[in-house]
Amino acid sequence: MMNILEATGLVKTYGGQRALDEFTLQVAAGEIVGLVGRNGAGKTTFVEVVAGLIRPESGRVRVCGVDALARPRAARTLAGVCPQETALYPAATVGEHLRLFGALAGLRGGALRRAVDDIAERMDLADVTGKPAGLLSGGQRKRTQAATALIAERPLLLLDEPTVGADPATRARLLAVVADRAAAGAAIVYTTHYLPELAELRATVAVAQAGRVVTRGTLGELSLEDVNKLLLDEGEEEEGNGDGATVAAA
C-alpha cells in the first residue's frame, strides 16, 4: 500500500535541546497511526513540522510524494490539520468557519455547500451553524475545530489530541468520522493520551520518546500494558514547546 506520509530523520532543536531527534514515521493510505508519548516526546512538534508550521533543521517530509519542506504550500493543500489548542474566531459563526476552511481547501459552489452540510450533520453541528464560536459550549467548540480539518477529504489528516476535554458524545462523533475517512483511503496521524481510542480505531501505535519513534505495532502486537510500561518508564524531560500531559489508558 502506498505511503501518503513519509517523514525521515527529522531534527528540531529548541534552546539547545532536541525536540525531534531523527524522528521517522511513515503512514500508508487507509492507515491510522496513533502517536503516543509523554511530555517532551515530540508529538506536537512532529505534527507542526508536517503541517508546515515550523521548519526542522534537517530531515525530509513527503506528502503524496510532494517535498513538504521545499514546497510547503503544495503540501498544505494535501493535509487537514486539527491543532491541539482550539483556534476559532469568536465572532465568526460555525457555518462561517466551515465555509472558510472549505474554500481554503479549494471547494466552491455546490460542492462547498454539500461539504458544509455533510460535516455539520456528522459532527452534530447542524443546529448551531449560525451561532458565533464564542458562544458555543466546550463540546461544540471541539466539534467545530475538528470539522474545519475534516470538511475537505484530503489524503492526510493530522489530528493532535482532538478529544482532550471532550464529552463522550463529541468523542464518539469524531472517532466515527475518523474511521470513515481512513476507510475511504486517508492516512491519519492521531496523537492522543487515551489508548482505548486507538483500540476502537484499530490503529497502529507508534510510541515516541525523547524526539523519536522507539517502537511501533498494532495493539495485537503491543498490548495496552506494554505501551503504558514504555510510557511510564520514560523520563520527565520537557519539549521546547510542551507536548501535553501524561498518557492515560482511560
mmCIF file of C-alpha atoms in Angstrom:
data_model
loop_
_atom_site.group_PDB
_atom_site.id
_atom_site.type_symbol
_atom_site.label_atom_id
_atom_site.label_comp_id
_atom_site.label_asym_id
_atom_site.label_seq_id
_atom_site.Cartn_x
_atom_site.Cartn_y
_atom_site.Cartn_z
ATOM 1 C CA MET A 1 0.000 0.000 0.000
ATOM 2 C CA MET A 2 1.284 3.458 -0.915
ATOM 3 C CA ASN A 3 2.697 5.701 1.805
ATOM 4 C CA ILE A 4 0.890 9.050 1.928
ATOM 5 C CA LEU A 5 3.256 10.451 4.556
ATOM 6 C CA GLU A 6 6.981 9.775 4.688
ATOM 7 C CA ALA A 7 8.939 11.621 7.364
ATOM 8 C CA THR A 8 12.585 10.677 7.776
ATOM 9 C CA GLY A 9 15.338 11.806 10.120
ATOM 10 C CA LEU A 10 13.646 14.971 11.378
ATOM 11 C CA VAL A 11 15.680 17.107 13.770
ATOM 12 C CA LYS A 12 14.266 20.174 15.535
ATOM 13 C CA THR A 13 16.014 21.959 18.391
ATOM 14 C CA TYR A 14 14.697 24.399 20.993
ATOM 15 C CA GLY A 15 17.188 26.131 23.249
ATOM 16 C CA GLY A 16 19.853 23.520 22.634
ATOM 17 C CA GLN A 17 17.501 20.609 23.368
ATOM 18 C CA ARG A 18 16.304 18.332 20.586
ATOM 19 C CA ALA A 19 12.524 18.181 20.413
ATOM 20 C CA LEU A 20 12.871 15.891 17.386
ATOM 21 C CA ASP A 21 15.908 13.624 17.242
ATOM 22 C CA GLU A 22 15.974 11.747 13.920
ATOM 23 C CA PHE A 23 12.180 11.343 14.111
ATOM 24 C CA THR A 24 10.979 8.939 11.411
ATOM 25 C CA LEU A 25 7.423 7.863 10.602
ATOM 26 C CA GLN A 26 5.553 6.553 7.547
ATOM 27 C CA VAL A 27 1.781 6.363 7.204
ATOM 28 C CA ALA A 28 0.071 4.463 4.392
ATOM 29 C CA ALA A 29 -3.187 5.230 2.644
ATOM 30 C CA GLY A 30 -6.078 3.989 4.777
ATOM 31 C CA GLU A 31 -3.922 3.671 7.901
ATOM 32 C CA ILE A 32 -4.490 5.348 11.261
ATOM 33 C CA VAL A 33 -1.290 5.763 13.277
ATOM 34 C CA GLY A 34 -1.836 6.561 16.930
ATOM 35 C CA LEU A 35 1.147 8.626 18.021
ATOM 36 C CA VAL A 36 1.547 8.434 21.781
ATOM 37 C CA GLY A 37 4.136 9.677 24.240
ATOM 38 C CA ARG A 38 4.629 11.686 27.389
ATOM 39 C CA ASN A 39 5.640 15.332 27.791
ATOM 40 C CA GLY A 40 8.623 16.116 25.594
ATOM 41 C CA ALA A 41 8.172 13.102 23.341
ATOM 42 C CA GLY A 42 7.944 15.219 20.183
ATOM 43 C CA LYS A 43 4.354 14.553 19.112
ATOM 44 C CA THR A 44 3.163 18.122 18.677
ATOM 45 C CA THR A 45 6.446 19.283 17.185
ATOM 46 C CA PHE A 46 6.208 16.483 14.622
ATOM 47 C CA VAL A 47 2.658 17.491 13.669
ATOM 48 C CA GLU A 48 3.720 21.136 13.346
ATOM 49 C CA VAL A 49 6.628 20.214 11.065
ATOM 50 C CA VAL A 50 4.449 18.084 8.780
ATOM 51 C CA ALA A 51 1.778 20.812 8.734
ATOM 52 C CA GLY A 52 4.387 23.353 7.632
ATOM 53 C CA LEU A 53 4.034 25.489 10.763
ATOM 54 C CA ILE A 54 7.706 25.152 11.738
ATOM 55 C CA ARG A 55 10.830 24.058 9.879
ATOM 56 C CA PRO A 56 13.218 21.369 11.099
ATOM 57 C CA GLU A 57 16.986 21.777 10.989
ATOM 58 C CA SER A 58 17.277 18.592 8.963
ATOM 59 C CA GLY A 59 15.307 15.631 7.677
ATOM 60 C CA ARG A 60 12.726 15.052 4.972
ATOM 61 C CA VAL A 61 8.928 15.146 4.763
ATOM 62 C CA ARG A 62 6.955 13.959 1.739
ATOM 63 C CA VAL A 63 3.163 14.072 1.434
ATOM 64 C CA CYS A 64 1.841 12.143 -1.576
ATOM 65 C CA GLY A 65 5.343 12.410 -2.997
ATOM 66 C CA VAL A 66 5.479 16.208 -2.574
ATOM 67 C CA ASP A 67 8.538 17.540 -0.735
ATOM 68 C CA ALA A 68 6.782 19.362 2.106
ATOM 69 C CA LEU A 69 9.910 21.287 3.135
ATOM 70 C CA ALA A 70 10.757 22.515 -0.349
ATOM 71 C CA ARG A 71 7.120 23.047 -1.393
ATOM 72 C CA PRO A 72 5.179 23.780 1.815
ATOM 73 C CA ARG A 73 2.213 25.451 0.096
ATOM 74 C CA ALA A 74 1.662 22.491 -2.201
ATOM 75 C CA ALA A 75 1.952 20.054 0.724
ATOM 76 C CA ARG A 76 -0.527 22.044 2.837
ATOM 77 C CA THR A 77 -3.231 21.528 0.210
ATOM 78 C CA LEU A 78 -2.911 17.786 0.834
ATOM 79 C CA ALA A 79 -3.328 17.824 4.629
ATOM 80 C CA GLY A 80 -6.140 18.635 7.045
ATOM 81 C CA VAL A 81 -4.889 19.775 10.453
ATOM 82 C CA CYS A 82 -6.679 19.812 13.811
ATOM 83 C CA PRO A 83 -4.309 21.519 16.299
ATOM 84 C CA GLN A 84 -4.056 20.681 19.978
ATOM 85 C CA GLU A 85 -5.360 24.095 21.047
ATOM 86 C CA THR A 86 -8.773 25.288 19.900
ATOM 87 C CA ALA A 87 -8.229 28.092 17.375
ATOM 88 C CA LEU A 88 -11.575 29.595 16.357
ATOM 89 C CA TYR A 89 -12.657 33.179 15.648
ATOM 90 C CA PRO A 90 -15.070 34.075 18.496
ATOM 91 C CA ALA A 91 -17.245 36.393 16.382
ATOM 92 C CA ALA A 92 -17.475 34.049 13.384
ATOM 93 C CA THR A 93 -20.288 31.500 13.259
ATOM 94 C CA VAL A 94 -19.825 27.769 12.927
ATOM 95 C CA GLY A 95 -21.053 27.963 9.328
ATOM 96 C CA GLU A 96 -18.610 30.746 8.515
ATOM 97 C CA HIS A 97 -15.734 28.683 9.883
ATOM 98 C CA LEU A 98 -16.756 25.686 7.792
ATOM 99 C CA ARG A 99 -17.208 27.727 4.623
ATOM 100 C CA LEU A 100 -13.857 29.449 5.157
ATOM 101 C CA PHE A 101 -11.900 26.243 5.661
ATOM 102 C CA GLY A 102 -13.760 24.505 2.864
ATOM 103 C CA ALA A 103 -12.935 27.375 0.497
ATOM 104 C CA LEU A 104 -9.288 27.315 1.597
ATOM 105 C CA ALA A 105 -9.281 23.625 0.656
ATOM 106 C CA GLY A 106 -10.485 24.501 -2.826
ATOM 107 C CA LEU A 107 -14.210 23.727 -2.510
ATOM 108 C CA ARG A 108 -16.572 26.025 -4.383
ATOM 109 C CA GLY A 109 -20.281 26.475 -5.075
ATOM 110 C CA GLY A 110 -22.444 23.405 -4.646
ATOM 111 C CA ALA A 111 -19.511 21.232 -3.610
ATOM 112 C CA LEU A 112 -18.767 23.608 -0.748
ATOM 113 C CA ARG A 113 -22.411 23.759 0.372
ATOM 114 C CA ARG A 114 -22.692 19.972 0.344
ATOM 115 C CA ALA A 115 -19.436 19.576 2.282
ATOM 116 C CA VAL A 116 -20.569 22.086 4.927
ATOM 117 C CA ASP A 117 -23.942 20.384 5.318
ATOM 118 C CA ASP A 118 -22.366 16.924 5.474
ATOM 119 C CA ILE A 119 -19.702 17.657 8.080
ATOM 120 C CA ALA A 120 -22.124 19.757 10.153
ATOM 121 C CA GLU A 121 -24.523 16.807 10.270
ATOM 122 C CA ARG A 122 -21.806 14.277 11.003
ATOM 123 C CA MET A 123 -20.307 16.359 13.803
ATOM 124 C CA ASP A 124 -23.706 17.255 15.318
ATOM 125 C CA LEU A 125 -23.355 20.942 14.436
ATOM 126 C CA ALA A 126 -26.316 21.363 12.100
ATOM 127 C CA ASP A 127 -28.385 23.163 14.744
ATOM 128 C CA VAL A 128 -25.643 25.686 15.600
ATOM 129 C CA THR A 129 -24.220 26.694 12.213
ATOM 130 C CA GLY A 130 -25.485 30.247 12.756
ATOM 131 C CA LYS A 131 -24.043 30.538 16.266
ATOM 132 C CA PRO A 132 -20.816 32.509 16.931
ATOM 133 C CA ALA A 133 -17.936 30.346 18.104
ATOM 134 C CA GLY A 134 -17.559 32.467 21.228
ATOM 135 C CA LEU A 135 -20.996 31.352 22.400
ATOM 136 C CA LEU A 136 -20.519 27.628 21.817
ATOM 137 C CA SER A 137 -20.245 25.022 24.561
ATOM 138 C CA GLY A 138 -16.925 23.271 25.066
ATOM 139 C CA GLY A 139 -18.090 20.196 23.149
ATOM 140 C CA GLN A 140 -19.401 22.303 20.278
ATOM 141 C CA ARG A 141 -16.092 24.147 20.029
ATOM 142 C CA LYS A 142 -14.218 20.833 19.918
ATOM 143 C CA ARG A 143 -16.507 19.516 17.190
ATOM 144 C CA THR A 144 -16.208 22.733 15.188
ATOM 145 C CA GLN A 145 -12.420 22.666 15.417
ATOM 146 C CA ALA A 146 -12.335 19.082 14.185
ATOM 147 C CA ALA A 147 -14.862 19.831 11.432
ATOM 148 C CA THR A 148 -12.601 22.529 9.951
ATOM 149 C CA ALA A 149 -9.923 19.862 9.432
ATOM 150 C CA LEU A 150 -12.355 17.225 8.185
ATOM 151 C CA ILE A 151 -14.504 19.275 5.802
ATOM 152 C CA ALA A 152 -12.298 18.545 2.790
ATOM 153 C CA GLU A 153 -11.441 14.908 2.081
ATOM 154 C CA ARG A 154 -7.696 15.387 1.962
ATOM 155 C CA PRO A 155 -5.306 12.437 1.686
ATOM 156 C CA LEU A 156 -3.568 13.227 5.004
ATOM 157 C CA LEU A 157 -5.167 14.140 8.338
ATOM 158 C CA LEU A 158 -3.139 15.391 11.309
ATOM 159 C CA LEU A 159 -5.217 15.292 14.482
ATOM 160 C CA ASP A 160 -3.329 16.473 17.568
ATOM 161 C CA GLU A 161 -5.171 15.332 20.714
ATOM 162 C CA PRO A 162 -8.562 16.212 19.235
ATOM 163 C CA THR A 163 -10.619 14.724 22.097
ATOM 164 C CA VAL A 164 -8.835 16.224 25.117
ATOM 165 C CA GLY A 165 -11.562 17.631 27.340
ATOM 166 C CA ALA A 166 -14.278 16.385 25.004
ATOM 167 C CA ASP A 167 -17.544 14.920 26.238
ATOM 168 C CA PRO A 168 -18.434 11.312 25.304
ATOM 169 C CA ALA A 169 -20.804 12.388 22.514
ATOM 170 C CA THR A 170 -18.139 14.586 20.898
ATOM 171 C CA ARG A 171 -15.566 11.805 21.156
ATOM 172 C CA ALA A 172 -17.934 9.275 19.572
ATOM 173 C CA ARG A 173 -18.778 11.607 16.682
ATOM 174 C CA LEU A 174 -15.146 12.366 15.969
ATOM 175 C CA LEU A 175 -13.959 8.763 16.125
ATOM 176 C CA ALA A 176 -16.711 7.691 13.729
ATOM 177 C CA VAL A 177 -15.717 10.316 11.146
ATOM 178 C CA VAL A 178 -12.011 9.486 11.530
ATOM 179 C CA ALA A 179 -12.698 5.783 10.975
ATOM 180 C CA ASP A 180 -14.762 6.582 7.877
ATOM 181 C CA ARG A 181 -12.022 8.798 6.432
ATOM 182 C CA ALA A 182 -9.469 6.033 6.894
ATOM 183 C CA ALA A 183 -11.825 3.546 5.241
ATOM 184 C CA ALA A 184 -12.031 5.947 2.289
ATOM 185 C CA GLY A 185 -8.230 5.906 1.959
ATOM 186 C CA ALA A 186 -6.946 8.813 4.041
ATOM 187 C CA ALA A 187 -3.717 8.451 6.012
ATOM 188 C CA ILE A 188 -4.220 9.673 9.563
ATOM 189 C CA VAL A 189 -1.814 10.689 12.323
ATOM 190 C CA TYR A 190 -3.796 10.746 15.566
ATOM 191 C CA THR A 191 -2.000 11.876 18.708
ATOM 192 C CA THR A 192 -3.830 11.019 21.905
ATOM 193 C CA HIS A 193 -3.472 10.338 25.605
ATOM 194 C CA TYR A 194 -6.347 7.844 25.536
ATOM 195 C CA LEU A 195 -5.098 4.461 24.377
ATOM 196 C CA PRO A 196 -8.546 2.812 24.222
ATOM 197 C CA GLU A 197 -9.421 5.268 21.436
ATOM 198 C CA LEU A 198 -6.710 3.668 19.347
ATOM 199 C CA ALA A 199 -8.132 0.218 20.023
ATOM 200 C CA GLU A 200 -11.547 1.459 18.885
ATOM 201 C CA LEU A 201 -9.998 2.927 15.719
ATOM 202 C CA ARG A 202 -7.951 -0.249 15.098
ATOM 203 C CA ALA A 203 -4.934 1.988 14.803
ATOM 204 C CA THR A 204 -1.290 1.172 14.530
ATOM 205 C CA VAL A 205 0.539 2.543 17.577
ATOM 206 C CA ALA A 206 3.796 4.492 17.356
ATOM 207 C CA VAL A 207 5.426 5.286 20.708
ATOM 208 C CA ALA A 208 7.569 8.422 20.778
ATOM 209 C CA GLN A 209 10.260 9.017 23.383
ATOM 210 C CA ALA A 210 12.762 11.869 23.532
ATOM 211 C CA GLY A 211 12.067 13.022 19.997
ATOM 212 C CA ARG A 212 11.995 9.739 18.121
ATOM 213 C CA VAL A 213 9.731 6.748 17.480
ATOM 214 C CA VAL A 214 11.058 3.871 19.578
ATOM 215 C CA THR A 215 8.529 1.164 18.775
ATOM 216 C CA ARG A 216 5.565 0.617 16.512
ATOM 217 C CA GLY A 217 2.968 -2.092 16.012
ATOM 218 C CA THR A 218 -0.685 -2.995 16.238
ATOM 219 C CA LEU A 219 -2.413 -3.311 19.584
ATOM 220 C CA GLY A 220 -2.333 -7.053 18.901
ATOM 221 C CA GLU A 221 1.446 -6.881 18.819
ATOM 222 C CA LEU A 222 1.784 -4.200 21.514
ATOM 223 C CA SER A 223 -0.716 -4.562 24.342
ATOM 224 C CA LEU A 224 -2.052 -1.548 26.217
ATOM 225 C CA GLU A 225 0.001 -2.739 29.195
ATOM 226 C CA ASP A 226 3.180 -2.897 27.082
ATOM 227 C CA VAL A 227 2.628 0.598 25.669
ATOM 228 C CA ASN A 228 1.859 2.053 29.087
ATOM 229 C CA LYS A 229 5.021 0.486 30.504
ATOM 230 C CA LEU A 230 7.108 2.169 27.798
ATOM 231 C CA LEU A 231 5.440 5.492 28.541
ATOM 232 C CA LEU A 232 5.729 5.227 32.310
ATOM 233 C CA ASP A 233 9.381 4.193 32.117
ATOM 234 C CA GLU A 234 10.244 7.345 30.162
ATOM 235 C CA GLY A 235 11.930 10.325 31.810
ATOM 236 C CA GLU A 236 10.253 13.651 32.554
ATOM 237 C CA GLU A 237 12.185 15.980 30.228
ATOM 238 C CA GLU A 238 10.085 18.728 28.646
ATOM 239 C CA GLU A 239 9.975 19.521 24.958
ATOM 240 C CA GLY A 240 10.694 23.075 23.878
ATOM 241 C CA ASN A 241 7.043 23.991 23.233
ATOM 242 C CA GLY A 242 5.347 21.457 25.521
ATOM 243 C CA ASP A 243 3.614 18.318 24.442
ATOM 244 C CA GLY A 244 0.690 17.551 26.697
ATOM 245 C CA ALA A 245 0.033 15.528 29.824
ATOM 246 C CA THR A 246 0.845 12.009 30.872
ATOM 247 C CA VAL A 247 -0.737 9.299 28.756
ATOM 248 C CA ALA A 248 -3.643 7.502 30.382
ATOM 249 C CA ALA A 249 -5.270 4.230 29.416
ATOM 250 C CA ALA A 250 -8.752 5.506 30.026
#
